[in-house]
Amino acid sequence: MNSVQYILGIESTAHTFGCGIASSEGRILSNIKSEYVPTSGGIHPREASQHHASKAAATISGALEEAGLRLSDIAAVAFSAGPGLGPCLRTGATVARTLSLVRKCPLVPVNHCIAHIEIGRLATGEDDPLVVYVSGGNTIISAYAGGKYRVFGETLDIALGNCLDTFARHLGLSHPGVPKLEQLADEGRRFIPLPYVVKGQDVSYSGLLTMASRLAGECDRSDLSLSLLEVAYGMVAEVAERAIAHTEKSALLLTGGVARSKRLQRALSFVCSDHSARFHVVPPDLAGDNGGMIAWTGYLALKEGLTVPVESSYVNPNWRLDEVEVPWRR
Ligand code: AMP
Ligand code: MG
């Protein structure tokens, strides 16, 4: 008898509807996503949720097909239960509940932030890193201690990716903004002082965004992009450095959508070499929001019996990662 289990994961916290399939051996067999891109401005939660509802069936069929599996081969269905945008989370949860009812298999709620950490641990093989998780909606420095992922620093207002994407839109650049700002920054020559806000172990990006946007008409775009990135990444690097000194972890893992930034990778690799720590970056195809990371984390939770009855499978838009017990790390 084949004892390998296959878990299907649904991601729908924000702009991405994703479906991925992970095996109990730690292979991601497929990872299909469909991204909602607003015609103008930031993410409109209702429009994003409508996008997810309309793409769900094709995304799930695609993931099953690519994995060479049928729904009857799936042992459990995992879904992102938070944090995220309410309408988007509810759409993903509805899809996951339906699959679990049809398949008559367990339903596993997964914390989205923890999934970004677990996929990084799986992909890099680094067991116990300090984690720098940076994306469109989250900026968190975290490490495992005493049964949970603890927060050693986070943003007090908007996320790093949100700050940079909003500024990029201000310059008229299309989504995703961060890689375009990085290209501009490569041409930058002059550093323009901007608000660098670190409070204890936390960072704040809203003042930085306001100031950079205000200067957009007056200053050279490349200089401004260079300065914004240097300040924004410098803030993350500062708190990550103190966190690695304090926790004495011997490795750092960079994960989340903005982990693809070469400039941020460089800043954090300097921190690591100063502290004799190994530096790892999640692979680019697993950096942004995806269903594969939900499937894999769902498997880790399933092993611990962390399933939920459909009747009480609520989503939680404000679900913090440090509320979650992670018994698979014990
Ligand atoms: P996520 O919310 O995890 O899917 O990540 C989305 C964020 O990743 C957005 O802020 C994007 O601008 C950013 N992003 C997308 N592509 C890249 C890239 N190549 N380098 C750096 N950041 C990126
Ligand atoms: Mg994310």
Tab-separated table of C-alpha atoms and ligand atoms in Angstrom:
chain	number	residue	atom	x	y	z
A	1	MET	CA	0.000	0.000	0.000
A	2	ASN	CA	1.184	3.465	-0.812
A	3	SER	CA	1.468	5.470	2.412
A	4	VAL	CA	2.266	8.814	0.797
A	5	GLN	CA	-0.450	11.381	1.512
A	6	TYR	CA	-1.416	14.273	-0.724
A	7	ILE	CA	-2.715	17.538	0.745
A	8	LEU	CA	-4.452	20.193	-1.318
A	9	GLY	CA	-3.945	23.797	-0.184
A	10	ILE	CA	-6.032	26.864	-0.990
A	11	GLU	CA	-4.564	30.376	-0.713
A	12	SER	CA	-6.827	33.435	-0.961
A	13	THR	CA	-5.750	36.025	1.633
A	14	ALA	CA	-5.305	38.959	-0.747
A	15	HIS	CA	-4.570	39.352	-4.474
A	16	THR	CA	-3.776	35.704	-5.232
A	17	PHE	CA	-6.047	32.714	-5.566
A	18	GLY	CA	-3.745	29.725	-5.413
A	19	CYS	CA	-4.077	25.970	-5.291
A	20	GLY	CA	-1.111	23.732	-4.580
A	21	ILE	CA	-0.623	20.077	-3.772
A	22	ALA	CA	2.026	18.853	-1.332
A	23	SER	CA	3.003	15.285	-0.561
A	24	SER	CA	3.715	14.013	2.938
A	25	GLU	CA	7.321	13.516	1.779
A	26	GLY	CA	7.676	17.272	1.363
A	27	ARG	CA	7.314	17.607	-2.384
A	28	ILE	CA	5.243	20.372	-3.961
A	29	LEU	CA	3.622	18.517	-6.854
A	30	SER	CA	1.840	21.517	-8.304
A	31	ASN	CA	1.316	25.150	-7.474
A	32	ILE	CA	-1.076	27.105	-9.684
A	33	LYS	CA	-2.092	30.680	-9.073
A	34	SER	CA	-4.237	33.389	-10.512
A	35	GLU	CA	-3.523	36.943	-9.470
A	36	TYR	CA	-6.074	39.755	-9.318
A	37	VAL	CA	-4.539	42.963	-10.648
A	38	PRO	CA	-6.618	46.102	-10.041
A	39	THR	CA	-7.150	48.342	-13.065
A	40	SER	CA	-6.135	51.273	-10.856
A	41	GLY	CA	-5.181	51.798	-7.217
A	42	GLY	CA	-4.708	49.123	-4.597
A	43	ILE	CA	-6.592	45.877	-3.952
A	44	HIS	CA	-10.381	46.274	-3.770
A	45	PRO	CA	-11.399	43.429	-1.393
A	46	ARG	CA	-14.769	42.699	-3.008
A	47	GLU	CA	-13.372	42.749	-6.540
A	48	ALA	CA	-10.493	40.515	-5.444
A	49	SER	CA	-12.910	38.032	-3.853
A	50	GLN	CA	-14.999	37.976	-7.051
A	51	HIS	CA	-11.840	37.277	-9.014
A	52	HIS	CA	-11.052	34.377	-6.648
A	53	ALA	CA	-14.543	32.908	-6.953
A	54	SER	CA	-14.381	33.055	-10.751
A	55	LYS	CA	-10.906	31.457	-10.959
A	56	ALA	CA	-11.269	28.806	-8.243
A	57	ALA	CA	-12.528	25.890	-10.349
A	58	ALA	CA	-9.929	26.253	-13.110
A	59	THR	CA	-7.074	26.787	-10.644
A	60	ILE	CA	-7.988	23.675	-8.639
A	61	SER	CA	-8.453	21.499	-11.740
A	62	GLY	CA	-5.128	22.777	-13.042
A	63	ALA	CA	-3.350	21.882	-9.799
A	64	LEU	CA	-4.831	18.371	-9.725
A	65	GLU	CA	-3.975	17.823	-13.380
A	66	GLU	CA	-0.403	19.039	-13.039
A	67	ALA	CA	0.099	16.772	-10.013
A	68	GLY	CA	-1.406	13.847	-11.953
A	69	LEU	CA	-3.998	13.311	-9.220
A	70	ARG	CA	-7.753	13.206	-8.807
A	71	LEU	CA	-9.759	14.716	-5.964
A	72	SER	CA	-10.228	11.191	-4.596
A	73	ASP	CA	-6.428	10.972	-4.053
A	74	ILE	CA	-6.451	13.962	-1.675
A	75	ALA	CA	-6.139	13.142	2.049
A	76	ALA	CA	-6.985	16.599	3.420
A	77	VAL	CA	-7.844	20.113	2.295
A	78	ALA	CA	-5.951	23.022	3.883
A	79	PHE	CA	-6.863	26.682	3.529
A	80	SER	CA	-5.499	30.081	4.552
A	81	ALA	CA	-7.765	31.076	7.458
A	82	GLY	CA	-5.999	34.419	8.072
A	83	PRO	CA	-4.612	36.972	8.343
A	84	GLY	CA	-5.969	38.675	5.243
A	85	LEU	CA	-8.850	40.507	3.630
A	86	GLY	CA	-12.216	39.231	4.926
A	87	PRO	CA	-14.039	38.797	1.596
A	88	CYS	CA	-11.017	37.056	0.037
A	89	LEU	CA	-10.535	34.733	3.015
A	90	ARG	CA	-14.225	33.800	3.018
A	91	THR	CA	-14.154	32.889	-0.666
A	92	GLY	CA	-11.159	30.592	-0.189
A	93	ALA	CA	-12.700	29.050	2.925
A	94	THR	CA	-15.976	28.362	1.118
A	95	VAL	CA	-14.105	26.602	-1.675
A	96	ALA	CA	-12.056	24.567	0.824
A	97	ARG	CA	-15.123	23.557	2.856
A	98	THR	CA	-16.877	22.421	-0.309
A	99	LEU	CA	-13.909	20.295	-1.395
A	100	SER	CA	-13.630	18.752	2.068
A	101	LEU	CA	-17.367	17.926	2.145
A	102	VAL	CA	-17.357	16.458	-1.367
A	103	ARG	CA	-14.210	14.455	-0.737
A	104	LYS	CA	-15.281	13.598	2.871
A	105	CYS	CA	-11.777	14.417	4.123
A	106	PRO	CA	-10.376	16.570	6.953
A	107	LEU	CA	-10.288	20.355	6.699
A	108	VAL	CA	-7.168	22.084	8.043
A	109	PRO	CA	-6.997	25.838	8.814
A	110	VAL	CA	-3.557	27.341	8.187
A	111	ASN	CA	-2.095	30.644	9.316
A	112	HIS	CA	-0.801	32.361	6.169
A	113	CYS	CA	2.301	33.855	7.853
A	114	ILE	CA	3.314	30.498	9.285
A	115	ALA	CA	2.945	28.984	5.817
A	116	HIS	CA	5.488	31.501	4.438
A	117	ILE	CA	7.882	30.350	7.178
A	118	GLU	CA	7.270	26.616	6.745
A	119	ILE	CA	7.714	26.661	2.971
A	120	GLY	CA	11.023	28.490	3.484
A	121	ARG	CA	12.188	25.893	6.016
A	122	LEU	CA	11.176	23.079	3.664
A	123	ALA	CA	12.782	24.590	0.572
A	124	THR	CA	16.071	25.617	2.205
A	125	GLY	CA	16.427	22.745	4.672
A	126	GLU	CA	17.291	25.236	7.431
A	127	ASP	CA	15.588	23.919	10.550
A	128	ASP	CA	15.577	26.823	12.999
A	129	PRO	CA	16.288	30.178	11.347
A	130	LEU	CA	15.449	33.701	12.352
A	131	VAL	CA	12.777	34.585	9.793
A	132	VAL	CA	12.384	37.866	7.949
A	133	TYR	CA	8.945	37.726	6.316
A	134	VAL	CA	8.262	40.618	3.959
A	135	SER	CA	5.348	40.852	1.567
A	136	GLY	CA	2.578	43.098	0.297
A	137	GLY	CA	0.637	42.775	3.538
A	138	ASN	CA	3.147	41.710	6.196
A	139	THR	CA	6.511	42.708	7.655
A	140	ILE	CA	7.487	40.409	10.516
A	141	ILE	CA	10.738	39.296	12.135
A	142	SER	CA	10.044	35.994	13.845
A	143	ALA	CA	11.739	33.016	15.434
A	144	TYR	CA	10.542	29.819	17.031
A	145	ALA	CA	10.706	29.635	20.819
A	146	GLY	CA	8.716	27.609	23.320
A	147	GLY	CA	5.993	26.154	21.104
A	148	LYS	CA	5.217	29.201	18.982
A	149	TYR	CA	6.670	31.518	16.373
A	150	ARG	CA	7.397	34.654	18.393
A	151	VAL	CA	7.493	38.146	16.947
A	152	PHE	CA	10.829	39.952	17.311
A	153	GLY	CA	9.757	43.005	15.359
A	154	GLU	CA	7.013	44.018	12.947
A	155	THR	CA	5.554	47.002	11.175
A	156	LEU	CA	3.458	49.383	13.239
A	157	ASP	CA	1.445	50.470	10.202
A	158	ILE	CA	1.711	49.432	6.537
A	159	ALA	CA	3.807	46.555	5.209
A	160	LEU	CA	7.093	46.979	3.333
A	161	GLY	CA	5.629	45.713	0.040
A	162	ASN	CA	2.564	47.911	0.379
A	163	CYS	CA	4.746	50.987	0.992
A	164	LEU	CA	6.890	50.273	-2.068
A	165	ASP	CA	3.993	49.267	-4.347
A	166	THR	CA	2.024	52.391	-3.424
A	167	PHE	CA	5.031	54.597	-4.124
A	168	ALA	CA	5.596	52.790	-7.435
A	169	ARG	CA	1.982	53.519	-8.432
A	170	HIS	CA	2.618	57.145	-7.524
A	171	LEU	CA	5.419	57.129	-10.119
A	172	GLY	CA	3.025	55.577	-12.633
A	173	LEU	CA	4.720	52.166	-12.562
A	174	SER	CA	2.597	49.075	-13.052
A	175	HIS	CA	2.188	46.152	-10.645
A	176	PRO	CA	4.313	44.569	-9.246
A	177	GLY	CA	6.042	47.763	-8.200
A	178	VAL	CA	9.064	46.528	-6.272
A	179	PRO	CA	11.105	45.110	-9.186
A	180	LYS	CA	10.493	48.313	-11.190
A	181	LEU	CA	11.656	50.502	-8.309
A	182	GLU	CA	14.754	48.349	-8.029
A	183	GLN	CA	15.550	48.907	-11.702
A	184	LEU	CA	15.158	52.654	-11.259
A	185	ALA	CA	17.287	52.555	-8.103
A	186	ASP	CA	20.147	50.986	-10.061
A	187	GLU	CA	20.407	54.309	-11.948
A	188	GLY	CA	20.238	56.389	-8.735
A	189	ARG	CA	23.302	58.455	-7.799
A	190	ARG	CA	22.292	60.782	-4.953
A	191	PHE	CA	20.882	59.825	-1.552
A	192	ILE	CA	17.873	61.890	-0.492
A	193	PRO	CA	17.280	61.859	3.297
A	194	LEU	CA	13.911	60.281	4.164
A	195	PRO	CA	12.240	59.374	7.492
A	196	TYR	CA	13.920	56.292	8.931
A	197	VAL	CA	11.532	55.104	11.666
A	198	VAL	CA	12.544	52.249	13.967
A	199	LYS	CA	10.851	52.155	17.376
A	200	GLY	CA	12.397	49.520	19.584
A	201	GLN	CA	12.171	46.401	17.432
A	202	ASP	CA	9.353	47.721	15.232
A	203	VAL	CA	9.370	49.646	11.976
A	204	SER	CA	6.978	52.231	10.543
A	205	TYR	CA	6.579	52.879	6.831
A	206	SER	CA	3.663	55.294	6.532
A	207	GLY	CA	5.690	58.492	7.110
A	208	LEU	CA	8.355	57.268	4.716
A	209	LEU	CA	5.732	56.657	2.024
A	210	THR	CA	4.138	60.090	2.548
A	211	MET	CA	7.490	61.871	2.344
A	212	ALA	CA	8.719	59.955	-0.703
A	213	SER	CA	5.403	60.555	-2.505
A	214	ARG	CA	5.578	64.257	-1.681
A	215	LEU	CA	9.073	64.514	-3.160
A	216	ALA	CA	8.119	62.589	-6.300
A	217	GLY	CA	7.445	65.726	-8.362
A	218	GLU	CA	10.650	67.512	-7.264
A	219	CYS	CA	13.389	64.907	-7.161
A	220	ASP	CA	14.929	62.594	-9.696
A	221	ARG	CA	12.943	59.319	-9.826
A	222	SER	CA	16.003	57.113	-9.709
A	223	ASP	CA	17.548	58.986	-6.767
A	224	LEU	CA	14.251	58.847	-4.915
A	225	SER	CA	13.751	55.125	-5.597
A	226	LEU	CA	17.306	54.408	-4.475
A	227	SER	CA	16.819	56.412	-1.272
A	228	LEU	CA	13.424	54.895	-0.493
A	229	LEU	CA	14.705	51.338	-0.935
A	230	GLU	CA	17.861	51.976	1.086
A	231	VAL	CA	15.870	53.464	3.987
A	232	ALA	CA	13.069	50.873	3.866
A	233	TYR	CA	15.444	47.894	3.648
A	234	GLY	CA	17.871	49.435	6.149
A	235	MET	CA	15.086	49.507	8.738
A	236	VAL	CA	14.364	45.793	8.247
A	237	ALA	CA	18.074	44.968	8.361
A	238	GLU	CA	18.540	46.887	11.624
A	239	VAL	CA	15.795	45.041	13.501
A	240	ALA	CA	16.801	41.715	11.942
A	241	GLU	CA	20.356	42.275	13.142
A	242	ARG	CA	19.274	42.912	16.732
A	243	ALA	CA	16.932	39.919	16.581
A	244	ILE	CA	19.676	37.584	15.402
A	245	ALA	CA	22.054	38.886	18.087
A	246	HIS	CA	19.362	38.418	20.758
A	247	THR	CA	17.994	35.023	19.691
A	248	GLU	CA	21.462	33.681	18.780
A	249	LYS	CA	19.986	31.782	15.836
A	250	SER	CA	22.706	30.567	13.498
A	251	ALA	CA	20.743	31.208	10.303
A	252	LEU	CA	18.422	33.755	8.738
A	253	LEU	CA	15.624	32.925	6.297
A	254	LEU	CA	14.190	35.619	4.034
A	255	THR	CA	10.671	34.759	2.868
A	256	GLY	CA	7.516	36.400	1.394
A	257	GLY	CA	6.950	38.198	-1.903
A	258	VAL	CA	9.583	40.901	-1.355
A	259	ALA	CA	12.204	38.209	-0.603
A	260	ARG	CA	12.831	38.276	-4.375
A	261	SER	CA	14.495	41.686	-3.969
A	262	LYS	CA	18.212	41.409	-4.747
A	263	ARG	CA	18.907	44.625	-2.872
A	264	LEU	CA	17.209	43.376	0.302
A	265	GLN	CA	18.973	40.038	-0.055
A	266	ARG	CA	22.290	41.884	-0.194
A	267	ALA	CA	21.501	43.970	2.929
A	268	LEU	CA	20.537	40.882	4.946
A	269	SER	CA	23.468	38.834	3.712
A	270	PHE	CA	25.769	41.540	5.163
A	271	VAL	CA	23.961	41.216	8.502
A	272	CYS	CA	24.480	37.465	8.382
A	273	SER	CA	28.176	37.639	7.582
A	274	ASP	CA	28.698	40.068	10.487
A	275	HIS	CA	27.040	37.557	12.826
A	276	SER	CA	28.478	34.377	11.273
A	277	ALA	CA	24.964	33.223	10.400
A	278	ARG	CA	23.925	31.272	7.317
A	279	PHE	CA	21.743	33.243	4.909
A	280	HIS	CA	18.864	31.660	2.991
A	281	VAL	CA	16.245	33.016	0.621
A	282	VAL	CA	13.038	31.187	-0.253
A	283	PRO	CA	13.104	30.190	-3.978
A	284	PRO	CA	11.410	32.826	-6.187
A	285	ASP	CA	8.522	30.550	-7.236
A	286	LEU	CA	7.606	29.997	-3.568
A	287	ALA	CA	8.171	33.599	-2.429
A	288	GLY	CA	4.807	35.175	-3.234
A	289	ASP	CA	1.458	33.933	-1.955
A	290	ASN	CA	0.823	30.377	-3.166
A	291	GLY	CA	-1.282	27.328	-2.381
A	292	GLY	CA	1.719	24.988	-2.148
A	293	MET	CA	2.853	26.582	1.111
A	294	ILE	CA	-0.658	26.192	2.527
A	295	ALA	CA	-0.747	22.535	1.476
A	296	TRP	CA	2.614	21.786	3.098
A	297	THR	CA	1.786	23.611	6.348
A	298	GLY	CA	-1.605	21.891	6.279
A	299	TYR	CA	0.201	18.559	6.226
A	300	LEU	CA	2.326	19.535	9.259
A	301	ALA	CA	-0.862	20.523	11.126
A	302	LEU	CA	-2.792	17.434	9.976
A	303	LYS	CA	-0.089	15.184	11.454
A	304	GLU	CA	-0.796	16.853	14.807
A	305	GLY	CA	-4.560	16.391	14.429
A	306	LEU	CA	-5.149	20.130	13.967
A	307	THR	CA	-8.268	19.786	11.817
A	308	VAL	CA	-11.508	21.737	12.122
A	309	PRO	CA	-15.164	20.728	11.602
A	310	VAL	CA	-16.754	22.557	8.656
A	311	GLU	CA	-19.351	24.132	10.994
A	312	SER	CA	-16.669	25.967	12.964
A	313	SER	CA	-14.135	26.627	10.191
A	314	TYR	CA	-14.162	30.392	10.652
A	315	VAL	CA	-11.676	32.737	9.059
A	316	ASN	CA	-9.863	35.389	11.099
A	317	PRO	CA	-8.655	38.471	9.179
A	318	ASN	CA	-6.479	39.476	12.169
A	319	TRP	CA	-5.008	36.076	13.044
A	320	ARG	CA	-1.498	36.731	14.386
A	321	LEU	CA	1.172	34.113	13.900
A	322	ASP	CA	2.221	34.308	17.556
A	323	GLU	CA	-1.222	33.067	18.650
A	324	VAL	CA	-0.699	29.730	16.932
A	325	GLU	CA	0.694	26.616	18.632
A	326	VAL	CA	3.109	24.833	16.286
A	327	PRO	CA	3.430	21.376	17.879
A	328	TRP	CA	5.277	20.001	14.825
A	329	ARG	CA	8.298	22.112	15.856
A	330	ARG	CA	8.624	20.489	19.309
B	1	AMP	P1	3.016	38.574	-1.667
B	1	AMP	O1	2.019	39.481	-0.991
B	1	AMP	O2	3.750	37.682	-0.708
B	1	AMP	O3	2.458	37.799	-2.845
B	1	AMP	O4	4.138	39.556	-2.285
B	1	AMP	C1	3.808	40.642	-3.110
B	1	AMP	C2	4.924	41.667	-3.040
B	1	AMP	O5	6.084	41.161	-3.707
B	1	AMP	C3	4.575	42.968	-3.723
B	1	AMP	O6	4.954	44.028	-2.864
B	1	AMP	C4	5.424	42.951	-5.000
B	1	AMP	O7	5.784	44.246	-5.465
B	1	AMP	C5	6.640	42.194	-4.527
B	1	AMP	N1	7.400	41.608	-5.631
B	1	AMP	C6	6.934	40.981	-6.726
B	1	AMP	N2	7.946	40.610	-7.537
B	1	AMP	C7	9.105	40.999	-6.922
B	1	AMP	C8	10.492	40.927	-7.248
B	1	AMP	N3	10.918	40.347	-8.380
B	1	AMP	N4	11.384	41.478	-6.385
B	1	AMP	C9	10.960	42.060	-5.240
B	1	AMP	N5	9.676	42.170	-4.876
B	1	AMP	C10	8.748	41.639	-5.698
B	2	MG	MG	1.828	36.634	1.873
